[in-house]
Amino acid sequence: MAGELDTLAINTIRVVAADIVQKANSGHPGAPMGCAPMAHLLWGTFMNYNPRDPKWLNRDRFVLSNGHACALQYLMLNLSGYDVPMSELQRFRQIGSITPGHPEAGITPGVEVSTGPLGQGISNAVGMALAESHLAAVYNKPDFTLFDNFTYVICGDGCLQEGVSSEACSIAGHLQLGHLIVLYDDNHITIDGDTNLSFTEDVLKRYEAYGWHVQAVAEGDTNLVGLKSAIEAAQKDPRPSIIKVRTIIGYGSGQQGHHKIHGSPLGAADIAETKKRMGFNPDQSFFVPDDVRAFYGRRAAAGAERQQAWNELRAKYARAYSKEAADLARREAGELPADLLSKLPKYGADAKPLATRQLGELTLNALAGDVTDLVGGSADLNPSTLTYIKASGDYQSGTPAGRNIRFGVREHGMAAICNGMAAYGAIRPYCSTFLNFIEYCFPSVRLSALSHFPVIYVMTHDSIGLGEDGPTHQPIEAIPLMRATPHLNVWRPADGNEVNAAYVSALRQHKIPSVLCLSRQAMPHIAASSLDDALRGAYVAVKETAALQIVLVGTGSEVSVAVEAAKAFGAGARVVSMPCREEFLRQDKAYRDSVLPVGIASLAVEAAATSGWTDVVHYAHGINRFGASAPAPDVFKDCKLTAGDVVETAKKLVARFPAGSAPVLGPL
Amino acid sequence: MAGELDTLAINTIRVVAADIVQKANSGHPGAPMGCAPMAHLLWGTFMNYNPRDPKWLNRDRFVLSNGHACALQYLMLNLSGYDVPMSELQRFRQIGSITPGHPEAGITPGVEVSTGPLGQGISNAVGMALAESHLAAVYNKPDFTLFDNFTYVICGDGCLQEGVSSEACSIAGHLQLGHLIVLYDDNHITIDGDTNLSFTEDVLKRYEAYGWHVQAVAEGDTNLVGLKSAIEAAQKDPRPSIIKVRTIIGYGSGQQGHHKIHGSPLGAADIAETKKRMGFNPDQSFFVPDDVRAFYGRRAAAGAERQQAWNELRAKYARAYSKEAADLARREAGELPADLLSKLPKYGADAKPLATRQLGELTLNALAGDVTDLVGGSADLNPSTLTYIKASGDYQSGTPAGRNIRFGVREHGMAAICNGMAAYGAIRPYCSTFLNFIEYCFPSVRLSALSHFPVIYVMTHDSIGLGEDGPTHQPIEAIPLMRATPHLNVWRPADGNEVNAAYVSALRQHKIPSVLCLSRQAMPHIAASSLDDALRGAYVAVKETAALQIVLVGTGSEVSVAVEAAKAFGAGARVVSMPCREEFLRQDKAYRDSVLPVGIASLAVEAAATSGWTDVVHYAHGINRFGASAPAPDVFKDCKLTAGDVVETAKKLVARFPAGSAPVLGPL
Ligand SMILES: [Ca+2]
Ligand SMILES: [Ca+2]
């Protein structure tokens, strides 16, 4: 059912993918061999892309959700003319190569998102399709279709078993993201063996229940015609589409259909036999026939032409809709409006006590008018997290220009969707839930950090201060978790100026995601606070009035506890507010020493597990237990986090390290 | 459609639940009022329970998956005669009460699991139903039906949107857990407003796709007859059953049907009007009519009789099947076989290098023959995590006596199911995946800790040492996360004796879950290791041979790096192996000081983020970045985690803190 050139190309993909894994002596040959026909159809027939400009805004997106099959993706990028040379395919899974063991965004041209942790890619793709539909609604005009790309996914059983994909695909159905097309590689094989061992649900029926358009293609190893017509139908159908493609893992090899082929090289003998059967020279590795190269070369040229036409359309658009075009250009470049800071809420010395989630609502809404790229929402907690952009409405299938996404009670899907929107470009996604439930979506937060997606996580109810909801809702280990994660800024602001700084810093990041930890409860304004000081990550909030004995370092709602404790301790106590430890540690030594003077005992005060603090201060007063269910002041007492408790610790610490004797901390 | 007494009881439940929330001035009245008919039917008609013995092994289990509705659960426990007095209902959400803001296992008699974090309860229930079917298969005999209880769940929309429940319910369908009955409170309301905002999928169709038995009941606020016959049908059907019950949130109140009633007290005026409409005295609060008390009193008496009959059956069973009865009694008491230690694999000084996951396979299989309560499996990673109990077979619907559960690629569901099995009793659940993917299930791990369920998490591929799979699979922040979590033992053993200790310690816990971090790669045996030393959490692995200058503290695969570094450093270096920091910190000061002498610089060496170490040692050499994809030795080099790198850090640390000058660490 496939033409001669198609067959040649598909078999080339199969054997070179096997070569890649064999040379590395590590990796997964089975899925690349089984998925070769789908990949050939996508890159060879359906997808619009220009390998010379992997960031073309209206390119079709491709996500390999079963990231372990990445030998396939790297090979397709090579064939299609991306800057992924054969020499890098030969350095698969080696140090410093652009062909790591699972795809990582930012490493390899043409790789959109980091996949491998199962379920993430397909969920990212939901975000990409959402981004496309939103940008189309905002920017397309009659005769100016700037955005109409498709997002294609290849995934396996594993991705569809993961809860994150259930969440994301349920919302994709609700939102009717018609430009999302998923090819499900149904090979009946998992690592353990046959899918009958654990995965016997009716997948297509489930997706139909989500509101998807579902199709099945039999004999996907050879049935190109069937595959092609299914993809065409998917393009036309207004719903998100999933196509179940029955394949044989490792098709064409001697071990086809066996689960051992999932994660181990074929071995030289099987590869040689496979090549022979397919008409290749068994002595040649990494061999691509000229006809195949020429075929993909023509596709690359066609893609370049298509982008050229789009560029011309966009130039014409810029003349007809100069304001929209300028805004889109700013957003694509990741720039902020020039006068952003002037829009921030102002707080005088007598600003009234508010919860930082309320202050966050003020800042978000003050900025969102100009920062049109802010698009996001909460996991069914808008009345609590206060993250609704009031200047816009709901994003729904009938109102795709709305900037407020109702994610439902789906934290993990929400975060993965935000990664997808960030990957798409021209959108600065944010999302929101209670801080404790960042653990529901942390695998996606980690991938924001690894992938350099500057997603903004607005996490409220950030401590035992949430009170009555109790230990199941009170974060303890969440803040240490986030601070231990590379490439992640963790903000815990204490007042309006610090909340402003948190949002400004988060928006200025191009490569680092930020978590904003905001309180449920009100807290007093810090007289000495300012945007600039807060942006440095830490600053002196209350200066000592006698010889310095101790520095109390508070974050968020515990800055006011520290202020009270300092008063009770005496004139030799200083209070430092440290809304962002990561930013503080990026300051120069002179500034750091001016805040935390050498030789002086320092004590952190934070309503969270103390783990991690003693890299920066000499001791930490926190909560190394689960919280309690009661009104917040009672919980603070129960957890020994009152000013009196802090003073007691401070005195003991000064006894351990009298002024001048506190040891040096920090990097050797 | 309800009799007079039923109506009285249901209305009593509605108004007293509202009273409970009103008195606390905090909580969720809407769901308790809407779910009152279901609750009355379950406690009043269907469930077998004995309030005098909340731990009766064959009791029906009840899980309130929408834990925020717990005013309902506490009230039902009070009515049913559990030791949950009215005075505690009046201390709802107050410090020290047994009625916290969300249900917590171990606090309130009759509360089986901790719920509130959405999706967990229904997933725990899958584990409970699995446990029942397994124990029935293992222990029931002709004429001796020791196990045949049902597990009932009430849940709301939120629980069904969460990915964890999708995972657990998919596997429940695969396993055909026929004794699981879920009542889905379909009130069309979420925190944000109408479910139309975000949740429009066809839930019953989805559950049908999972292989469940699905039913819908209209007018669930009044239609007791319909509800009753649906539950009867669910009991008879061999599949897990979900019954969608259409209700009105806050039914009976003036604000019924509105989303604001979800999370705020009704207010005194609305409560008074509601009571009047229902025929109660509006001036009376927490009032239960005598007829209602009497009705539930009869149910309690019937339950006590039923347990008495069961106790007699069990006594007869003990005579007929003494071996099985003794094993069951041991398991129910949480005891270990007396001669357990003699079964452990023995390792001589010349034991050959193996990966700790391989050593783990040896220990698990050496113990599993006698510790028949070990039941578990992996998230489709048996060939990698090596956690299959070879003496048993698969747990499948046709083979429920099997002890190996094929969880599929469903980490979060897996962990939640293990919590449910632990809650059931007489089972010591374990589960397994790659360490990095503990983040996929961490909300459930946290609930193991909070709920005191001693689940054993066997997490392999525990560092950059997994090599080629790369940064998406290499844990960095996972170990700091776990160590920051209260009530959790984190083991990272370095050889066979330490792996033995990890399993022995984990099995000895009655209230603390354990995570065993095991390596992909082989590592040498530690000549000085022993079970007893390892059980102390840390011990001297290589003693210094000159005046002590520095202590290198390794864990897991980095003990051998520390040994090599110590050699290169010189005679003044000591190596400590610290497989479990939590156990070490529980030792007395004399022992701790003998391992880490006062005044001597100590340096941790661990292939993980360094966060948290400086509470115990003076500095940590680790990895505060993401890893890399390459063969393991290359990744260790790239991450600067070779012996040479450690020696460099050690020298700098000794320069900072020469012998005798290192500062005091630890609690003030
Ligand atoms: Ca479609
Ligand atoms: Ca059933």
PDB file of N, CA and C in Angstrom, chain B residues 591-660:
ATOM      1  N   TYR B 591      26.860   8.177  70.275  1.00  0.00           N
ATOM      2  CA  TYR B 591      27.103   7.460  69.020  1.00  0.00           C
ATOM      3  C   TYR B 591      27.323   8.434  67.868  1.00  0.00           C
ATOM      4  N   ARG B 592      26.479   9.453  67.816  1.00  0.00           N
ATOM      5  CA  ARG B 592      26.623  10.419  66.724  1.00  0.00           C
ATOM      6  C   ARG B 592      28.005  11.069  66.752  1.00  0.00           C
ATOM      7  N   ASP B 593      28.461  11.442  67.968  1.00  0.00           N
ATOM      8  CA  ASP B 593      29.781  12.067  68.085  1.00  0.00           C
ATOM      9  C   ASP B 593      30.905  11.082  67.772  1.00  0.00           C
ATOM     10  N   SER B 594      30.654   9.796  67.989  1.00  0.00           N
ATOM     11  CA  SER B 594      31.702   8.823  67.673  1.00  0.00           C
ATOM     12  C   SER B 594      31.865   8.668  66.167  1.00  0.00           C
ATOM     13  N   VAL B 595      30.804   8.937  65.451  1.00  0.00           N
ATOM     14  CA  VAL B 595      30.862   8.827  63.989  1.00  0.00           C
ATOM     15  C   VAL B 595      31.354  10.140  63.380  1.00  0.00           C
ATOM     16  N   LEU B 596      30.805  11.231  63.878  1.00  0.00           N
ATOM     17  CA  LEU B 596      31.164  12.563  63.388  1.00  0.00           C
ATOM     18  C   LEU B 596      31.745  13.356  64.567  1.00  0.00           C
ATOM     19  N   PRO B 597      33.049  13.221  64.824  1.00  0.00           N
ATOM     20  CA  PRO B 597      33.623  13.820  66.042  1.00  0.00           C
ATOM     21  C   PRO B 597      33.489  15.350  66.055  1.00  0.00           C
ATOM     22  N   VAL B 598      33.214  15.885  67.211  1.00  0.00           N
ATOM     23  CA  VAL B 598      33.069  17.327  67.406  1.00  0.00           C
ATOM     24  C   VAL B 598      34.351  18.047  66.991  1.00  0.00           C
ATOM     25  N   GLY B 599      34.193  19.113  66.265  1.00  0.00           N
ATOM     26  CA  GLY B 599      35.347  19.942  65.898  1.00  0.00           C
ATOM     27  C   GLY B 599      36.010  19.544  64.600  1.00  0.00           C
ATOM     28  N   ILE B 600      35.637  18.415  64.058  1.00  0.00           N
ATOM     29  CA  ILE B 600      36.258  17.928  62.820  1.00  0.00           C
ATOM     30  C   ILE B 600      35.348  18.227  61.621  1.00  0.00           C
ATOM     31  N   ALA B 601      35.938  18.776  60.581  1.00  0.00           N
ATOM     32  CA  ALA B 601      35.165  19.095  59.378  1.00  0.00           C
ATOM     33  C   ALA B 601      34.567  17.828  58.778  1.00  0.00           C
ATOM     34  N   SER B 602      33.346  17.925  58.338  1.00  0.00           N
ATOM     35  CA  SER B 602      32.681  16.783  57.708  1.00  0.00           C
ATOM     36  C   SER B 602      32.111  17.217  56.360  1.00  0.00           C
ATOM     37  N   LEU B 603      32.200  16.334  55.405  1.00  0.00           N
ATOM     38  CA  LEU B 603      31.836  16.652  54.022  1.00  0.00           C
ATOM     39  C   LEU B 603      30.982  15.524  53.457  1.00  0.00           C
ATOM     40  N   ALA B 604      29.765  15.863  53.073  1.00  0.00           N
ATOM     41  CA  ALA B 604      28.900  14.865  52.452  1.00  0.00           C
ATOM     42  C   ALA B 604      29.259  14.712  50.980  1.00  0.00           C
ATOM     43  N   VAL B 605      29.148  13.498  50.487  1.00  0.00           N
ATOM     44  CA  VAL B 605      29.381  13.216  49.073  1.00  0.00           C
ATOM     45  C   VAL B 605      28.179  12.432  48.572  1.00  0.00           C
ATOM     46  N   GLU B 606      27.410  13.071  47.721  1.00  0.00           N
ATOM     47  CA  GLU B 606      26.172  12.434  47.269  1.00  0.00           C
ATOM     48  C   GLU B 606      25.794  12.986  45.901  1.00  0.00           C
ATOM     49  N   ALA B 607      25.409  12.109  45.006  1.00  0.00           N
ATOM     50  CA  ALA B 607      25.019  12.503  43.649  1.00  0.00           C
ATOM     51  C   ALA B 607      23.583  12.999  43.652  1.00  0.00           C
ATOM     52  N   ALA B 608      23.387  14.157  44.282  1.00  0.00           N
ATOM     53  CA  ALA B 608      22.057  14.760  44.376  1.00  0.00           C
ATOM     54  C   ALA B 608      22.252  16.223  44.743  1.00  0.00           C
ATOM     55  N   ALA B 609      21.186  17.008  44.694  1.00  0.00           N
ATOM     56  CA  ALA B 609      21.290  18.386  45.151  1.00  0.00           C
ATOM     57  C   ALA B 609      21.765  18.387  46.599  1.00  0.00           C
ATOM     58  N   THR B 610      22.588  19.365  46.944  1.00  0.00           N
ATOM     59  CA  THR B 610      23.214  19.360  48.273  1.00  0.00           C
ATOM     60  C   THR B 610      22.277  19.882  49.359  1.00  0.00           C
ATOM     61  N   SER B 611      21.166  20.427  48.956  1.00  0.00           N
ATOM     62  CA  SER B 611      20.246  21.068  49.890  1.00  0.00           C
ATOM     63  C   SER B 611      19.899  20.168  51.072  1.00  0.00           C
ATOM     64  N   GLY B 612      20.050  20.702  52.274  1.00  0.00           N
ATOM     65  CA  GLY B 612      19.650  19.972  53.465  1.00  0.00           C
ATOM     66  C   GLY B 612      20.796  19.324  54.213  1.00  0.00           C
ATOM     67  N   TRP B 613      21.950  19.167  53.557  1.00  0.00           N
ATOM     68  CA  TRP B 613      23.042  18.451  54.196  1.00  0.00           C
ATOM     69  C   TRP B 613      23.696  19.224  55.333  1.00  0.00           C
ATOM     70  N   THR B 614      23.750  20.553  55.216  1.00  0.00           N
ATOM     71  CA  THR B 614      24.556  21.300  56.188  1.00  0.00           C
ATOM     72  C   THR B 614      23.887  21.413  57.553  1.00  0.00           C
ATOM     73  N   ASP B 615      22.766  20.730  57.741  1.00  0.00           N
ATOM     74  CA  ASP B 615      22.270  20.554  59.112  1.00  0.00           C
ATOM     75  C   ASP B 615      23.060  19.459  59.838  1.00  0.00           C
ATOM     76  N   VAL B 616      23.745  18.606  59.069  1.00  0.00           N
ATOM     77  CA  VAL B 616      24.364  17.405  59.637  1.00  0.00           C
ATOM     78  C   VAL B 616      25.880  17.424  59.466  1.00  0.00           C
ATOM     79  N   VAL B 617      26.335  17.966  58.331  1.00  0.00           N
ATOM     80  CA  VAL B 617      27.779  18.047  58.055  1.00  0.00           C
ATOM     81  C   VAL B 617      28.117  19.491  57.683  1.00  0.00           C
ATOM     82  N   HIS B 618      29.400  19.773  57.549  1.00  0.00           N
ATOM     83  CA  HIS B 618      29.792  21.174  57.334  1.00  0.00           C
ATOM     84  C   HIS B 618      29.706  21.624  55.893  1.00  0.00           C
ATOM     85  N   TYR B 619      29.687  20.688  55.003  1.00  0.00           N
ATOM     86  CA  TYR B 619      29.631  21.052  53.592  1.00  0.00           C
ATOM     87  C   TYR B 619      29.184  19.824  52.822  1.00  0.00           C
ATOM     88  N   ALA B 620      28.673  20.058  51.624  1.00  0.00           N
ATOM     89  CA  ALA B 620      28.231  18.923  50.815  1.00  0.00           C
ATOM     90  C   ALA B 620      28.759  19.075  49.397  1.00  0.00           C
ATOM     91  N   HIS B 621      29.298  18.002  48.897  1.00  0.00           N
ATOM     92  CA  HIS B 621      29.746  17.928  47.510  1.00  0.00           C
ATOM     93  C   HIS B 621      28.688  17.138  46.747  1.00  0.00           C
ATOM     94  N   GLY B 622      27.956  17.828  45.870  1.00  0.00           N
ATOM     95  CA  GLY B 622      26.877  17.154  45.162  1.00  0.00           C
ATOM     96  C   GLY B 622      26.647  17.780  43.806  1.00  0.00           C
ATOM     97  N   ILE B 623      25.395  17.816  43.380  1.00  0.00           N
ATOM     98  CA  ILE B 623      25.078  18.240  42.015  1.00  0.00           C
ATOM     99  C   ILE B 623      23.929  19.235  42.057  1.00  0.00           C
ATOM    100  N   ASN B 624      24.253  20.499  41.943  1.00  0.00           N
ATOM    101  CA  ASN B 624      23.210  21.521  41.951  1.00  0.00           C
ATOM    102  C   ASN B 624      22.927  22.013  40.533  1.00  0.00           C
ATOM    103  N   ARG B 625      22.722  21.084  39.660  1.00  0.00           N
ATOM    104  CA  ARG B 625      22.377  21.342  38.257  1.00  0.00           C
ATOM    105  C   ARG B 625      21.663  20.097  37.748  1.00  0.00           C
ATOM    106  N   PHE B 626      21.142  20.153  36.533  1.00  0.00           N
ATOM    107  CA  PHE B 626      20.615  18.928  35.951  1.00  0.00           C
ATOM    108  C   PHE B 626      21.767  18.097  35.396  1.00  0.00           C
ATOM    109  N   GLY B 627      21.546  16.826  35.247  1.00  0.00           N
ATOM    110  CA  GLY B 627      22.584  15.896  34.830  1.00  0.00           C
ATOM    111  C   GLY B 627      22.922  15.975  33.351  1.00  0.00           C
ATOM    112  N   ALA B 628      23.263  14.843  32.780  1.00  0.00           N
ATOM    113  CA  ALA B 628      23.647  14.792  31.373  1.00  0.00           C
ATOM    114  C   ALA B 628      23.409  13.384  30.856  1.00  0.00           C
ATOM    115  N   SER B 629      23.239  13.292  29.534  1.00  0.00           N
ATOM    116  CA  SER B 629      23.015  11.994  28.912  1.00  0.00           C
ATOM    117  C   SER B 629      24.329  11.474  28.354  1.00  0.00           C
ATOM    118  N   ALA B 630      24.834  10.420  28.937  1.00  0.00           N
ATOM    119  CA  ALA B 630      26.098   9.809  28.500  1.00  0.00           C
ATOM    120  C   ALA B 630      26.319   8.580  29.370  1.00  0.00           C
ATOM    121  N   PRO B 631      27.294   7.746  29.007  1.00  0.00           N
ATOM    122  CA  PRO B 631      27.637   6.637  29.901  1.00  0.00           C
ATOM    123  C   PRO B 631      27.957   7.185  31.302  1.00  0.00           C
ATOM    124  N   ALA B 632      27.582   6.423  32.338  1.00  0.00           N
ATOM    125  CA  ALA B 632      27.643   6.928  33.709  1.00  0.00           C
ATOM    126  C   ALA B 632      28.991   7.546  34.096  1.00  0.00           C
ATOM    127  N   PRO B 633      30.105   6.893  33.794  1.00  0.00           N
ATOM    128  CA  PRO B 633      31.376   7.501  34.229  1.00  0.00           C
ATOM    129  C   PRO B 633      31.576   8.901  33.627  1.00  0.00           C
ATOM    130  N   ASP B 634      31.121   9.081  32.397  1.00  0.00           N
ATOM    131  CA  ASP B 634      31.243  10.408  31.779  1.00  0.00           C
ATOM    132  C   ASP B 634      30.338  11.423  32.472  1.00  0.00           C
ATOM    133  N   VAL B 635      29.184  10.982  32.906  1.00  0.00           N
ATOM    134  CA  VAL B 635      28.275  11.909  33.585  1.00  0.00           C
ATOM    135  C   VAL B 635      28.856  12.302  34.943  1.00  0.00           C
ATOM    136  N   PHE B 636      29.432  11.334  35.647  1.00  0.00           N
ATOM    137  CA  PHE B 636      30.065  11.673  36.930  1.00  0.00           C
ATOM    138  C   PHE B 636      31.164  12.704  36.720  1.00  0.00           C
ATOM    139  N   LYS B 637      31.964  12.525  35.676  1.00  0.00           N
ATOM    140  CA  LYS B 637      33.015  13.507  35.377  1.00  0.00           C
ATOM    141  C   LYS B 637      32.398  14.860  35.071  1.00  0.00           C
ATOM    142  N   ASP B 638      31.391  14.855  34.213  1.00  0.00           N
ATOM    143  CA  ASP B 638      30.766  16.111  33.797  1.00  0.00           C
ATOM    144  C   ASP B 638      30.166  16.854  34.989  1.00  0.00           C
ATOM    145  N   CYS B 639      29.667  16.108  35.941  1.00  0.00           N
ATOM    146  CA  CYS B 639      29.045  16.721  37.124  1.00  0.00           C
ATOM    147  C   CYS B 639      30.060  16.942  38.247  1.00  0.00           C
ATOM    148  N   LYS B 640      31.331  16.735  37.951  1.00  0.00           N
ATOM    149  CA  LYS B 640      32.401  16.933  38.929  1.00  0.00           C
ATOM    150  C   LYS B 640      32.160  16.125  40.198  1.00  0.00           C
ATOM    151  N   LEU B 641      31.931  14.872  39.993  1.00  0.00           N
ATOM    152  CA  LEU B 641      31.678  14.008  41.133  1.00  0.00           C
ATOM    153  C   LEU B 641      32.624  12.808  41.125  1.00  0.00           C
ATOM    154  N   THR B 642      33.885  13.082  40.772  1.00  0.00           N
ATOM    155  CA  THR B 642      34.897  12.035  40.852  1.00  0.00           C
ATOM    156  C   THR B 642      35.653  12.193  42.169  1.00  0.00           C
ATOM    157  N   ALA B 643      36.433  11.176  42.493  1.00  0.00           N
ATOM    158  CA  ALA B 643      37.226  11.240  43.723  1.00  0.00           C
ATOM    159  C   ALA B 643      38.122  12.477  43.713  1.00  0.00           C
ATOM    160  N   GLY B 644      38.689  12.790  42.563  1.00  0.00           N
ATOM    161  CA  GLY B 644      39.542  13.967  42.469  1.00  0.00           C
ATOM    162  C   GLY B 644      38.801  15.247  42.805  1.00  0.00           C
ATOM    163  N   ASP B 645      37.600  15.378  42.310  1.00  0.00           N
ATOM    164  CA  ASP B 645      36.800  16.561  42.623  1.00  0.00           C
ATOM    165  C   ASP B 645      36.505  16.645  44.124  1.00  0.00           C
ATOM    166  N   VAL B 646      36.240  15.491  44.711  1.00  0.00           N
ATOM    167  CA  VAL B 646      35.918  15.473  46.151  1.00  0.00           C
ATOM    168  C   VAL B 646      37.153  15.866  46.969  1.00  0.00           C
ATOM    169  N   VAL B 647      38.307  15.355  46.572  1.00  0.00           N
ATOM    170  CA  VAL B 647      39.531  15.698  47.309  1.00  0.00           C
ATOM    171  C   VAL B 647      39.756  17.211  47.283  1.00  0.00           C
ATOM    172  N   GLU B 648      39.523  17.807  46.128  1.00  0.00           N
ATOM    173  CA  GLU B 648      39.695  19.256  46.005  1.00  0.00           C
ATOM    174  C   GLU B 648      38.789  19.992  47.009  1.00  0.00           C
ATOM    175  N   THR B 649      37.546  19.584  47.056  1.00  0.00           N
ATOM    176  CA  THR B 649      36.616  20.214  48.008  1.00  0.00           C
ATOM    177  C   THR B 649      37.053  19.943  49.438  1.00  0.00           C
ATOM    178  N   ALA B 650      37.488  18.725  49.706  1.00  0.00           N
ATOM    179  CA  ALA B 650      37.890  18.352  51.068  1.00  0.00           C
ATOM    180  C   ALA B 650      39.042  19.239  51.545  1.00  0.00           C
ATOM    181  N   LYS B 651      39.996  19.479  50.658  1.00  0.00           N
ATOM    182  CA  LYS B 651      41.144  20.311  51.046  1.00  0.00           C
ATOM    183  C   LYS B 651      40.699  21.735  51.367  1.00  0.00           C
ATOM    184  N   LYS B 652      39.820  22.253  50.544  1.00  0.00           N
ATOM    185  CA  LYS B 652      39.314  23.606  50.804  1.00  0.00           C
ATOM    186  C   LYS B 652      38.548  23.653  52.124  1.00  0.00           C
ATOM    187  N   LEU B 653      37.799  22.595  52.402  1.00  0.00           N
ATOM    188  CA  LEU B 653      37.010  22.593  53.632  1.00  0.00           C
ATOM    189  C   LEU B 653      37.918  22.515  54.848  1.00  0.00           C
ATOM    190  N   VAL B 654      38.979  21.707  54.765  1.00  0.00           N
ATOM    191  CA  VAL B 654      39.916  21.616  55.892  1.00  0.00           C
ATOM    192  C   VAL B 654      40.643  22.952  56.077  1.00  0.00           C
ATOM    193  N   ALA B 655      40.885  23.654  54.977  1.00  0.00           N
ATOM    194  CA  ALA B 655      41.490  24.986  55.102  1.00  0.00           C
ATOM    195  C   ALA B 655      40.527  25.938  55.813  1.00  0.00           C
ATOM    196  N   ARG B 656      39.253  25.781  55.532  1.00  0.00           N
ATOM    197  CA  ARG B 656      38.265  26.643  56.211  1.00  0.00           C
ATOM    198  C   ARG B 656      38.122  26.252  57.680  1.00  0.00           C
ATOM    199  N   PHE B 657      38.081  24.958  57.920  1.00  0.00           N
ATOM    200  CA  PHE B 657      37.886  24.461  59.289  1.00  0.00           C
ATOM    201  C   PHE B 657      38.978  23.437  59.638  1.00  0.00           C
ATOM    202  N   PRO B 658      40.182  23.901  60.034  1.00  0.00           N
ATOM    203  CA  PRO B 658      41.222  22.950  60.442  1.00  0.00           C
ATOM    204  C   PRO B 658      40.762  22.142  61.658  1.00  0.00           C
ATOM    205  N   ALA B 659      41.412  20.991  61.834  1.00  0.00           N
ATOM    206  CA  ALA B 659      40.996  20.060  62.893  1.00  0.00           C
ATOM    207  C   ALA B 659      40.819  20.780  64.222  1.00  0.00           C
ATOM    208  N   GLY B 660      39.700  20.539  64.854  1.00  0.00           N
ATOM    209  CA  GLY B 660      39.396  21.158  66.148  1.00  0.00           C
ATOM    210  C   GLY B 660      38.570  22.423  66.047  1.00  0.00           C
TER     211      GLY B 660
END
